[in-house]
XYZ file of C-alpha atoms in Angstrom:
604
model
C 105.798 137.795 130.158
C 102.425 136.880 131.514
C 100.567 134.114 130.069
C 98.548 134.611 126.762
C 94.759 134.133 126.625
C 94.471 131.310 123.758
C 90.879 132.019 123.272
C 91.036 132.831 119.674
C 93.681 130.989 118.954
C 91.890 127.935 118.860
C 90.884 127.905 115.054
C 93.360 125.952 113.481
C 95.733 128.495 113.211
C 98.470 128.285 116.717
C 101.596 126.257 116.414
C 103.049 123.980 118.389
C 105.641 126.164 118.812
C 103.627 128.866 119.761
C 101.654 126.771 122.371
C 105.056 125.450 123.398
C 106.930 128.635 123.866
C 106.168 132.165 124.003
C 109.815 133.625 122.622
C 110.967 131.623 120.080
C 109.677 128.106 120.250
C 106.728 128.324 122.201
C 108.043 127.121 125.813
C 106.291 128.514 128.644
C 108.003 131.199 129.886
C 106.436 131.466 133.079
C 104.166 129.165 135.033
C 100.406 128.723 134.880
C 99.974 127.928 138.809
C 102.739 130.370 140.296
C 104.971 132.329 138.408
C 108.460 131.337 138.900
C 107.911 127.645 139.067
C 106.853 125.054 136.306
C 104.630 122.164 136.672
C 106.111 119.083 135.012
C 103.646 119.383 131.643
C 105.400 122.852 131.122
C 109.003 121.828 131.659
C 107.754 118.631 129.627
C 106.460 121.572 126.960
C 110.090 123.601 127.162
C 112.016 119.896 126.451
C 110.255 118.973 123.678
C 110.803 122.415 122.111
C 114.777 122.051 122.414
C 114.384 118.590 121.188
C 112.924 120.405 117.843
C 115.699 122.531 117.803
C 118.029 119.102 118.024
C 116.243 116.869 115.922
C 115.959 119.238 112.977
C 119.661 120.228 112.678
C 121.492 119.094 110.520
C 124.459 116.634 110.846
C 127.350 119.112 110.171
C 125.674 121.761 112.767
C 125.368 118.487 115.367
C 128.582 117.441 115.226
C 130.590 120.350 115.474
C 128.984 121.906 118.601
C 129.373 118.406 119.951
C 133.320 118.392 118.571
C 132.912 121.421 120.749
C 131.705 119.847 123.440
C 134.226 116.437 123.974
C 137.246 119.290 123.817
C 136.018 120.998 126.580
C 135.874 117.934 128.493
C 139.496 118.146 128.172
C 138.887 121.299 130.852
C 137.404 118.430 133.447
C 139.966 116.278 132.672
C 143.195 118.685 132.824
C 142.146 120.217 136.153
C 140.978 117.385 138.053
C 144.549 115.448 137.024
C 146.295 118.467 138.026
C 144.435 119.145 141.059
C 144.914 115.914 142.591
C 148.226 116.039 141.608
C 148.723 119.164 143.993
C 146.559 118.102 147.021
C 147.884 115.161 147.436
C 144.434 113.166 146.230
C 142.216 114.713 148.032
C 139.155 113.715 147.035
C 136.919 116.542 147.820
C 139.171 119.196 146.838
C 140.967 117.148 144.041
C 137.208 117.317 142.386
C 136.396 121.314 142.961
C 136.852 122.098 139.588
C 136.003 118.832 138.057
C 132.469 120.307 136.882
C 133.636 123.484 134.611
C 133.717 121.423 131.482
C 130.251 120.972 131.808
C 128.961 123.639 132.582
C 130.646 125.439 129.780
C 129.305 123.019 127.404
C 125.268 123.241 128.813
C 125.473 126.847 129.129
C 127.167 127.475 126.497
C 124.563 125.031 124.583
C 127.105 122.718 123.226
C 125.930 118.871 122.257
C 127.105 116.362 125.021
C 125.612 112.937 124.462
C 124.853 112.245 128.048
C 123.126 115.787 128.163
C 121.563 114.889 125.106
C 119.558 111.818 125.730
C 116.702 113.384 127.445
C 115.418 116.021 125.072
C 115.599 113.714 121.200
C 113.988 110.904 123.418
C 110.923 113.005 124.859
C 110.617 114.015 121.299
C 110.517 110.287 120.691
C 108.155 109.437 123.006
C 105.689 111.154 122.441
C 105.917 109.688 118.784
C 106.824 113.354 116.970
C 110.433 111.756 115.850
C 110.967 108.159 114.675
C 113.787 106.003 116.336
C 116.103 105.971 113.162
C 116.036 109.791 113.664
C 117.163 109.787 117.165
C 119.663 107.157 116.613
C 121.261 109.554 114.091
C 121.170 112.029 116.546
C 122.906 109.954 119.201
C 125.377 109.000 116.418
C 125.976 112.078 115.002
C 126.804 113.990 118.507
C 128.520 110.661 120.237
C 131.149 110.873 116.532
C 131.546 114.763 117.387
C 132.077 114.152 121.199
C 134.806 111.386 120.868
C 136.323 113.162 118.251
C 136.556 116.269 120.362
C 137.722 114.350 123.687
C 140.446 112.452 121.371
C 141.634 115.609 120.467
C 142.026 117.341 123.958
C 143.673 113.979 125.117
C 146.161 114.401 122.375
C 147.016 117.723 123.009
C 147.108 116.665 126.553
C 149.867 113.723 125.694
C 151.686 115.611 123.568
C 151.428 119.203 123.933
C 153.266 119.323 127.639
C 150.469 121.157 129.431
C 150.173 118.674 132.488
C 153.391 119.212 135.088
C 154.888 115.867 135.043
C 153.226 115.041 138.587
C 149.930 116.033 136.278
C 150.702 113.511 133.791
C 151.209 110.901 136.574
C 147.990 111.934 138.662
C 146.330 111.665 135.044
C 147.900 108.076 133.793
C 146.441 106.882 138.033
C 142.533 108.257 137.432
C 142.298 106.262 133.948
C 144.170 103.420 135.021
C 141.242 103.207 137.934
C 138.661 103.234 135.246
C 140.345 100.215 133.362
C 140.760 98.226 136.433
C 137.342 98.518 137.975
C 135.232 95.284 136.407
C 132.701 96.057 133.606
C 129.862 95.632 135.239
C 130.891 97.814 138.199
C 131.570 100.327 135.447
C 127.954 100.232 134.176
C 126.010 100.621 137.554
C 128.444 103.575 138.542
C 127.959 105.018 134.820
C 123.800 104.187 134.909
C 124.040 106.492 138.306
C 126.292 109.322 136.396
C 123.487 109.041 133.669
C 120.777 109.700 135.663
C 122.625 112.634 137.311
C 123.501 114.070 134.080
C 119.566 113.605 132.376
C 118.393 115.020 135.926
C 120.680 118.164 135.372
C 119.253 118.351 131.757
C 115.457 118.232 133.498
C 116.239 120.530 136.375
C 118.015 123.305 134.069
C 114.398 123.122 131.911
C 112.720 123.803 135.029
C 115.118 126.790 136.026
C 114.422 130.535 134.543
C 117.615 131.946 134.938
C 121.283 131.159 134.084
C 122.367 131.594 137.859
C 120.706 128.972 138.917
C 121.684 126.230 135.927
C 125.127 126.775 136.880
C 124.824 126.304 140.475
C 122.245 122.918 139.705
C 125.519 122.025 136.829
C 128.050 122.361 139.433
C 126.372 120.379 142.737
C 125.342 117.506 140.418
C 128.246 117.124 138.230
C 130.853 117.426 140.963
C 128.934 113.957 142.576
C 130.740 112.242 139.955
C 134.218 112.314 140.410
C 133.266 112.119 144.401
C 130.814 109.076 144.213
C 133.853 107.684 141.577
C 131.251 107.459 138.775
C 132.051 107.434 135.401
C 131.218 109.374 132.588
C 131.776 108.406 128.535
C 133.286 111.136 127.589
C 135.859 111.655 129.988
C 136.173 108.458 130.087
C 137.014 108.434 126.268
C 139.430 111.102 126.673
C 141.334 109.051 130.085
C 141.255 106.332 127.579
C 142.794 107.446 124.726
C 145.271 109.436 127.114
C 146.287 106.140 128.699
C 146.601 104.728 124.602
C 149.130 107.723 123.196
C 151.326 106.801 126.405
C 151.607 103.619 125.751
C 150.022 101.893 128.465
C 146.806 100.523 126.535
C 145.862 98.982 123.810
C 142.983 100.934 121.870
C 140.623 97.825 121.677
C 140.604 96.528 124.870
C 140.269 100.221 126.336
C 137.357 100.575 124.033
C 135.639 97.343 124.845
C 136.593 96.957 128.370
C 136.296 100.363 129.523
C 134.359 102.967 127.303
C 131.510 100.415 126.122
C 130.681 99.339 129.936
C 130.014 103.483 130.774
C 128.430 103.781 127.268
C 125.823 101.449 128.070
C 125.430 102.329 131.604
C 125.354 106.472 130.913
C 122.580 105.346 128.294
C 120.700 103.094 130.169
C 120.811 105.901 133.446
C 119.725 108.843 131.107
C 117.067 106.782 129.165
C 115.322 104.473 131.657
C 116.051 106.275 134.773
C 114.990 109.901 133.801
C 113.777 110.191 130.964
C 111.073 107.485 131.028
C 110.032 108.522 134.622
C 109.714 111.675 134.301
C 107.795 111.521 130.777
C 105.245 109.165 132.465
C 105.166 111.902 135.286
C 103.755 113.906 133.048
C 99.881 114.205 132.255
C 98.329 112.607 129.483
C 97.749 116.685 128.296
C 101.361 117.597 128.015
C 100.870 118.676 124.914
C 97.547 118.212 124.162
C 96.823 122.434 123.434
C 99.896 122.038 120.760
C 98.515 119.912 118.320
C 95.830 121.281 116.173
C 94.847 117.211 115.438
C 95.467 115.324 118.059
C 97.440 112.232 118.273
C 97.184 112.190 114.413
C 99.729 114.405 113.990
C 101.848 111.284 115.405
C 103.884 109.361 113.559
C 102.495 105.630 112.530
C 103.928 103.111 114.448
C 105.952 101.807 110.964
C 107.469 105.282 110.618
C 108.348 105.521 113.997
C 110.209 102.179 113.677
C 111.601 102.254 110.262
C 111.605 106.743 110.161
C 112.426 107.793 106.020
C 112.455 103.988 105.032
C 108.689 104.005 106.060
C 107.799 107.712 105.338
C 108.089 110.501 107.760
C 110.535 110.286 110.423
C 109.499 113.375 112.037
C 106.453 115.370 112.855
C 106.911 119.026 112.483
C 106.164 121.643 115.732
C 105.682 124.388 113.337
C 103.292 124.023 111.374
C 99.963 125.885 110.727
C 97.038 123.772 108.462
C 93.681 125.140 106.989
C 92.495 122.197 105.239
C 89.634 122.178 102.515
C 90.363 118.981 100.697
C 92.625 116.455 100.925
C 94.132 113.937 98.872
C 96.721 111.315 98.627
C 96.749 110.421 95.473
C 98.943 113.126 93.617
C 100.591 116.104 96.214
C 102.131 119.520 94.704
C 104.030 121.258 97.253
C 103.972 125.363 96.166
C 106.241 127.124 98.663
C 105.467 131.122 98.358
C 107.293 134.084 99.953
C 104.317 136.142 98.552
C 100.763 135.143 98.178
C 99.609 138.451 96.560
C 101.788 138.325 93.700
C 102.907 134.038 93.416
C 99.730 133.107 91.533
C 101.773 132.272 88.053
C 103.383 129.896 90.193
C 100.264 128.763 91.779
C 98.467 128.811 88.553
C 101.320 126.256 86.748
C 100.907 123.551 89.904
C 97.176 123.546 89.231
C 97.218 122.896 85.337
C 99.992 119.806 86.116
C 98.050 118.603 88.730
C 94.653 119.524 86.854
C 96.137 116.717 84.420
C 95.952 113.927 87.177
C 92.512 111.970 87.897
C 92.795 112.875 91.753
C 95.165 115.407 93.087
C 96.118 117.501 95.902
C 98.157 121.683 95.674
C 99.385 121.954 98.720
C 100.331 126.055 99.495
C 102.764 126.893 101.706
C 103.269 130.334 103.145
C 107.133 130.776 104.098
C 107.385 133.715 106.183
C 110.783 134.036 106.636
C 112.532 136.199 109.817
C 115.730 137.036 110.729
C 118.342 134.766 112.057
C 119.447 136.698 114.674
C 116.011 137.683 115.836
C 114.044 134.840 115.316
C 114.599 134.514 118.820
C 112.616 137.757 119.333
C 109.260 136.641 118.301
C 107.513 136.136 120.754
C 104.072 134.789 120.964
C 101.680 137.724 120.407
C 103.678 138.610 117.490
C 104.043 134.871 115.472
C 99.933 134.289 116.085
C 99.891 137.969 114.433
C 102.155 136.207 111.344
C 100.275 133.442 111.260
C 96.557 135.385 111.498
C 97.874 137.778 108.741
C 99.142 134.864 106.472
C 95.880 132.987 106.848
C 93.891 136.059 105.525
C 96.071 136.018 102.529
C 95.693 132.781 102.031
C 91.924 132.871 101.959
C 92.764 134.474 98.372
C 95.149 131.655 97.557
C 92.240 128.976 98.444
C 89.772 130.946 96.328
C 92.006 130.850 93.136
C 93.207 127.462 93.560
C 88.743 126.718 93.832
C 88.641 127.435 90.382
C 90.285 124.334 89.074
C 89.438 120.613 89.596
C 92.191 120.335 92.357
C 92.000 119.614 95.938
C 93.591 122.371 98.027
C 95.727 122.894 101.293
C 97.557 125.859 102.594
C 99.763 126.222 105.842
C 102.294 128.992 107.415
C 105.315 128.481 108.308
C 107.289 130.492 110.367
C 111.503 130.375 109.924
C 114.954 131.851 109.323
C 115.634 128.829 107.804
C 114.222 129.096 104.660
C 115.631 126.932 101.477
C 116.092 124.393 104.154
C 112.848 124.613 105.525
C 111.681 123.379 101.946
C 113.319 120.454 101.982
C 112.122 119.736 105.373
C 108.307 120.959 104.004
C 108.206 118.356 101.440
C 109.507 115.628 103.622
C 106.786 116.188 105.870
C 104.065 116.841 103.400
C 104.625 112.954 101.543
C 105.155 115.739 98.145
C 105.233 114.363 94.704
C 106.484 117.114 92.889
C 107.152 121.065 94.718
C 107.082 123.877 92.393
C 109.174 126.763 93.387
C 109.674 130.167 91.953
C 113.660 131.403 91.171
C 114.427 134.743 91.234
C 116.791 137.801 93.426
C 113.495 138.447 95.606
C 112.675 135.143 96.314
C 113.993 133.632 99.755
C 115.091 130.261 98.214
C 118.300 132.346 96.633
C 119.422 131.678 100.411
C 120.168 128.241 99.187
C 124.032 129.603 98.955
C 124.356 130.610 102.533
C 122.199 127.627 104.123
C 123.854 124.737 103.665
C 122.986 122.621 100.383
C 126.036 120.300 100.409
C 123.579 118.651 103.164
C 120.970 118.190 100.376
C 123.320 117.543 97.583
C 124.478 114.223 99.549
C 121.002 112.688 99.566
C 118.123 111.900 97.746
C 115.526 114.731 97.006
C 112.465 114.234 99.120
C 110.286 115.011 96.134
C 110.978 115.819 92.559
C 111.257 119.542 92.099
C 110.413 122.457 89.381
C 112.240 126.044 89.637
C 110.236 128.292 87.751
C 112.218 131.762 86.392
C 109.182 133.120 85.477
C 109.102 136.361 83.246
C 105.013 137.015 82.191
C 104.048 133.174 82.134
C 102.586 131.728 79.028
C 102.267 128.432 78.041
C 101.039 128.472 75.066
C 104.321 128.055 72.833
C 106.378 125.590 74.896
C 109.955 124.540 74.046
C 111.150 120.794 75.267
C 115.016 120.287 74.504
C 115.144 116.317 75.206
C 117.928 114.486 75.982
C 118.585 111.108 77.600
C 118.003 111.871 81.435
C 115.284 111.166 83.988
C 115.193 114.762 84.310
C 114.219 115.298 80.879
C 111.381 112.229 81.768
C 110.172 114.754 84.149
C 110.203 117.445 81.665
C 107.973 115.177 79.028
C 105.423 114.920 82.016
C 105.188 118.457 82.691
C 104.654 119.367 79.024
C 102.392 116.891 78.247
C 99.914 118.233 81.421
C 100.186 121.429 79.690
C 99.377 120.486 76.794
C 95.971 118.546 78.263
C 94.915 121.393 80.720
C 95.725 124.514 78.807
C 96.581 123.674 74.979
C 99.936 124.108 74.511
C 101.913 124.023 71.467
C 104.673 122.023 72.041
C 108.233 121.896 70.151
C 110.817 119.170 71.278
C 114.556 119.919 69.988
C 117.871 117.248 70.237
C 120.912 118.121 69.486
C 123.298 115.970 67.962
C 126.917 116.508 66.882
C 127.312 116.561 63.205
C 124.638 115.812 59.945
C 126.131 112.311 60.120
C 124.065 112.140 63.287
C 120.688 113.451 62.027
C 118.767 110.351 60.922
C 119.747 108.557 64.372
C 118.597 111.968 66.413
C 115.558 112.120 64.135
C 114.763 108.326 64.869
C 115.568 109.056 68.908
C 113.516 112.172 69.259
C 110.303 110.393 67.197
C 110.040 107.396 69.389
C 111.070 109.375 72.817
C 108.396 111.795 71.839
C 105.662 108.700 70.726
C 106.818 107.132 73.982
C 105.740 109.927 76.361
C 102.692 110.967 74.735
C 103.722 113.958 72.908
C 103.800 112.373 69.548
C 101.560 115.074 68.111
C 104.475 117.972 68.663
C 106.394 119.612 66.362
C 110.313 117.785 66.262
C 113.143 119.483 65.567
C 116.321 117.800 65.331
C 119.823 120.436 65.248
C 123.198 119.164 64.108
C 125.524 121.886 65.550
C 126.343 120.330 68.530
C 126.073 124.013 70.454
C 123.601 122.663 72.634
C 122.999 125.839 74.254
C 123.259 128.223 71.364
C 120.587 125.390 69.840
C 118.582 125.985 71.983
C 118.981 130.108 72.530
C 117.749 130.391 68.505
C 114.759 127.517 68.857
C 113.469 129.509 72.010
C 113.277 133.505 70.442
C 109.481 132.836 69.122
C 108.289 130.964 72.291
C 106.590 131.573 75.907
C 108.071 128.815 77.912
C 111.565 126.649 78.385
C 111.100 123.533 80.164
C 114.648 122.122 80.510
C 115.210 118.985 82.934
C 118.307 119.608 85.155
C 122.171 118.233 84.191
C 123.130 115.104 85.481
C 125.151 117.169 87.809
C 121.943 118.072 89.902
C 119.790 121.073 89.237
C 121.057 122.421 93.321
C 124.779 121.955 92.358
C 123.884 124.533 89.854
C 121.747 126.740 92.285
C 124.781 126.685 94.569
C 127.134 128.079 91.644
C 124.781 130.190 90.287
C 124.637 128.877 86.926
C 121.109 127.155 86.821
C 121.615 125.030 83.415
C 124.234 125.815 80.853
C 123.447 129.619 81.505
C 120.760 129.664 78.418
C 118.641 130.374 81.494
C 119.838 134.142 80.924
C 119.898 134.370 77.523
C 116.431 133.695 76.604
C 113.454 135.929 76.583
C 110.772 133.883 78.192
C 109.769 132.623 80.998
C 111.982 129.087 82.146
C 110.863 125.978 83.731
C 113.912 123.752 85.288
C 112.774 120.182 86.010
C 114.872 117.398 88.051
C 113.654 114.197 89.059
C 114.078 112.640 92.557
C 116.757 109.869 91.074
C 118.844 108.990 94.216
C 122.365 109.378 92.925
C 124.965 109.020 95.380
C 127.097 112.075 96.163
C 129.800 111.420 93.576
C 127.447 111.823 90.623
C 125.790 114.386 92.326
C 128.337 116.725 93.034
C 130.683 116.435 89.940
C 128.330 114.146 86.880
């Protein structure tokens, strides 16, 4: 694909991903100066797009494709035991097959953490992810990797697929690794880094699978010929040499794994990574970022990532700005601008309520899994050009209230999880999301929301089931929950921007309770500023059928989540209680950003 003219692309609208590849990520595809080769800025470009790809998965993805990877080291580590068990030891010939491992695990784009260094650190470097966040991804794929290599030397111990003059060629290569001296082990390992990172900068640089695989095999069969040392095999002699018996688990571990550790990180970091960024021009990626090096994290959140604020700065990500603020942000995700504005319409009244506040509109246009791959350039800045026309609407409504306003596209198959990752990124006080069988959040069940359920919300959220909003006649059922906290704030911004009649109802179990409930519900209600509503206190202890009969004459239910976590009840399907679908109007479902650890989360 020729190269695209970027003359009107320049208004705010491109991607990073579209300046950084042109199928799915924004990579050049072919080069600017001659077409089959890339200058360094444009393999630079192609890295830092993978790194995206690496940084933003989650840990469960990570880990199992690098599970993946440490068993097929087992495939390095079989045949080179059993081919220098039939040669004799040659060392040439002994090593011939030494390299398919890899290069079934970097074709077949499996997570190897030597392979791995390179692209998370570019990413780094250039200050788009924070150094907690490519820690965890060194941790998360380094877990996955000795798991995987621990199992292969397991199956290799126990399973009786090495010959027995296998076994004994295999026992001789670890036992080399545990005699040589530590620090021998982390100059030989640096040089096995650097040979592995170089592979990882070379395959960037190639445009066709032939040629990775020859690049894979040359380099990678250096090591066992040189008698370098890689961690991962080196994990899996290891632990081979530990279920036979002949090593203790610690001292392997600290005499022999750490050393190539160290020197594999030290060889892909320093040695190649760092040279080659600084290789690069100081307009790598200037044309990808619509603002600069303030798009950047600060140098506290690239130290200290979430505990400072952002840990990473998305590469998708389209801005139209006309006012900003910091004071107050409401994230609205759409799938629709034409027909969201009852959802855009409730952000504005609860941030209408606030002294200085930002609505922030995002545009989630959501493609295929399997073809998101497909896009290619022309078509995403088509996306993108036809969402920002539609939100030209969305920045005219959102003009007539007393609200600053931002909108942005995004462009992803990913699309519940590209909300969490939205508000993140966005600093977001409170997003405001619509519910229903047409919206693309329902794909919260097929994403993966036990990764969300085991952490704290990165704002606190409203799900709006919205059936001809009003808020005019507003139902509050209170209980004694942060969510329900939430819930008094929401209704009492209603009732300051657009009048609402409020009713708050608590349940209690039995007339003997009434006085106490009465007493509760009058001071929570005096408490949160909604002393003026009507109270009604119901002693059947039917929460939900309480509330079913107190909600037939009014517009809007504003219920704060279960202590269980409003997602856990996405996931299952049951919202809250399932009065959700027996009422007649429209339903507002708050939870609050508390923090609870996965226990409470998942199960109350």
């Amino acid at each position: 694909m020729p190269p695209q003219d970027d003359s009107n692309g320049a208004n705010g609208v491109e991607t990073v991903r579209e300046a950084v590849e042109q199928s799915r990520s924004g990579a050049p595809a072919v080069g600017s100066v001659v077409r089959d080769r890339f200058t360094s800025d444009e393999i630079f470009q192609r890295i830092v797009a993978a790194a995206d790809e690496e940084i933003t998965s989650g840990s469960r993805e990570l880990f199992f494709s690098a599970l993946a990877a440490g068993f097929a080291i087992t495939i390095t580590f079989l045949l080179y035991a059993s081919l220098t068990a039939t040669t004799g030891g040659d060392t040439i010939v002994s090593a011939m097959l030494y390299p398919l491992g890899f290069i079934y695990i970097i074709i077949g784009g499996y997570q190897l953490y030597t392979e791995n260094t390179l692209p998370p650190v570019a990413l780094t470097l250039e200050r788009l992810a924070s150094i907690p966040a490519l820690l965890r991804n060194w941790l998360v794929v380094l877990a996955g990797n000795f798991t995987g290599g621990g199992l292969g030397a397991a199956a290799l111990a126990y399973g009786g697929v090495l010959s027995p003059e296998g076994s004994e060629a295999a026992l001789s290569l670890a036992q080399k690794g545990i005699e040589t001296s530590p620090g021998t082990l982390f100059v030989k390992a640096a040089f096995a880094g650097l040979i592995v990172a170089g592979v990882v900068w070379v395959g960037y640089a190639a445009r066709d699978t032939m040629s990775r695989i020859v690049v894979v095999y040359l380099a990678f069969l250096a090591i066992p010929i040189g008698g370098l040392f890689h961690v991962v095999v080196s994990f899996t002699e290891m632990l081979y040499l530990v279920f036979q018996n002949d090593l203790s688990l610690l001292v392997g571990l600290r005499e022999f794994v750490l050393p190539v550790l160290l020197g594999n990180t030290v060889g892909g970091v320093v040695l190649v990574t760092v040279v080659n960024y600084f290789q690069t021009t100081e307009s790598r990626l200037e044309s990808a970022r619509f603002e600069g090096s303030t798009r950047q994290l600060s140098l506290r959140e690239w130290v200290l990532g979430g505990f400072a604020g952002r840990s990473y700065v998305p590469l998708v990500d389209t801005s139209a700005e006309v006012q900003r603020s910091s004071d107050y942000r409401v994230l609205v995700p759409i799938s629709n601008p034409r027909t969201e504005s009852p959802l855009i319409d409730l952000a504005c009244q609860i941030a209408s309520a606030r002294e200085d506040a930002t609505v922030h509109v995002v545009h989630v246009v959501q493609v295929p899994k399997r073809r998101a791959s497909a896009y290619d350039r022309t078509q995403r800045r088509r996306i993108v050009d036809e969402s920002n026309e539609l939100l030209q609407g969305v920045r005219d409504h959102v003009g007539d209230y007393d609200v600053g306003c931002e909108t942005s596209t995004v462009v992803s198959h990913r699309s519940f999880d590209e909300l969490f990752d939205i508000a993140r990124r966005k600093d977001a006080d409170l997003t405001v999301i619509g519910w229903g069988e047409n919206q693309p959040w329902s794909a919260i069940r097929t994403e993966r929301p036990l990764t969300e359920l085991t952490s704290r919300l990165p704002s606190d959220f409203l799900v709006l089931r919205e059936r001809a909003l009003d808020e005019s006649r507003v139902l509050l059922p209170v209980a004694r929950s942060p969510h329900a906290d939430l819930s008094a704030e929401v209704v009492a911004s209603l009732q300051q921007t657009v009048g609402s009649a409020v009713t708050l109802l608590h349940v209690v179990d039995g007339a003997g309770e009434r006085d106490t409930g009465e007493t509760f519900l009058a001071e929570w209600a005096a408490e949160r500023g909604l002393g003026d509503a009507d109270l009604v206190v119901d002693d059947s202890g039917d929460v939900e059928a309480a509330i079913a009969r107190e909600a037939r004459d009014k517009s809007l239910l504003v219920i704060g989540a279960t202590e269980r976590g409003l997602f856990t009840r996405l996931v299952t399907g049951s919202l809250h209680l399932g009065v959700v679908e027996e009422v007649d109007c429209s339903v507002l479902i708050a939870e609050r950003a508390t923090g609870y650890g996965i226990l409470r989360r998942l199960f109350g």
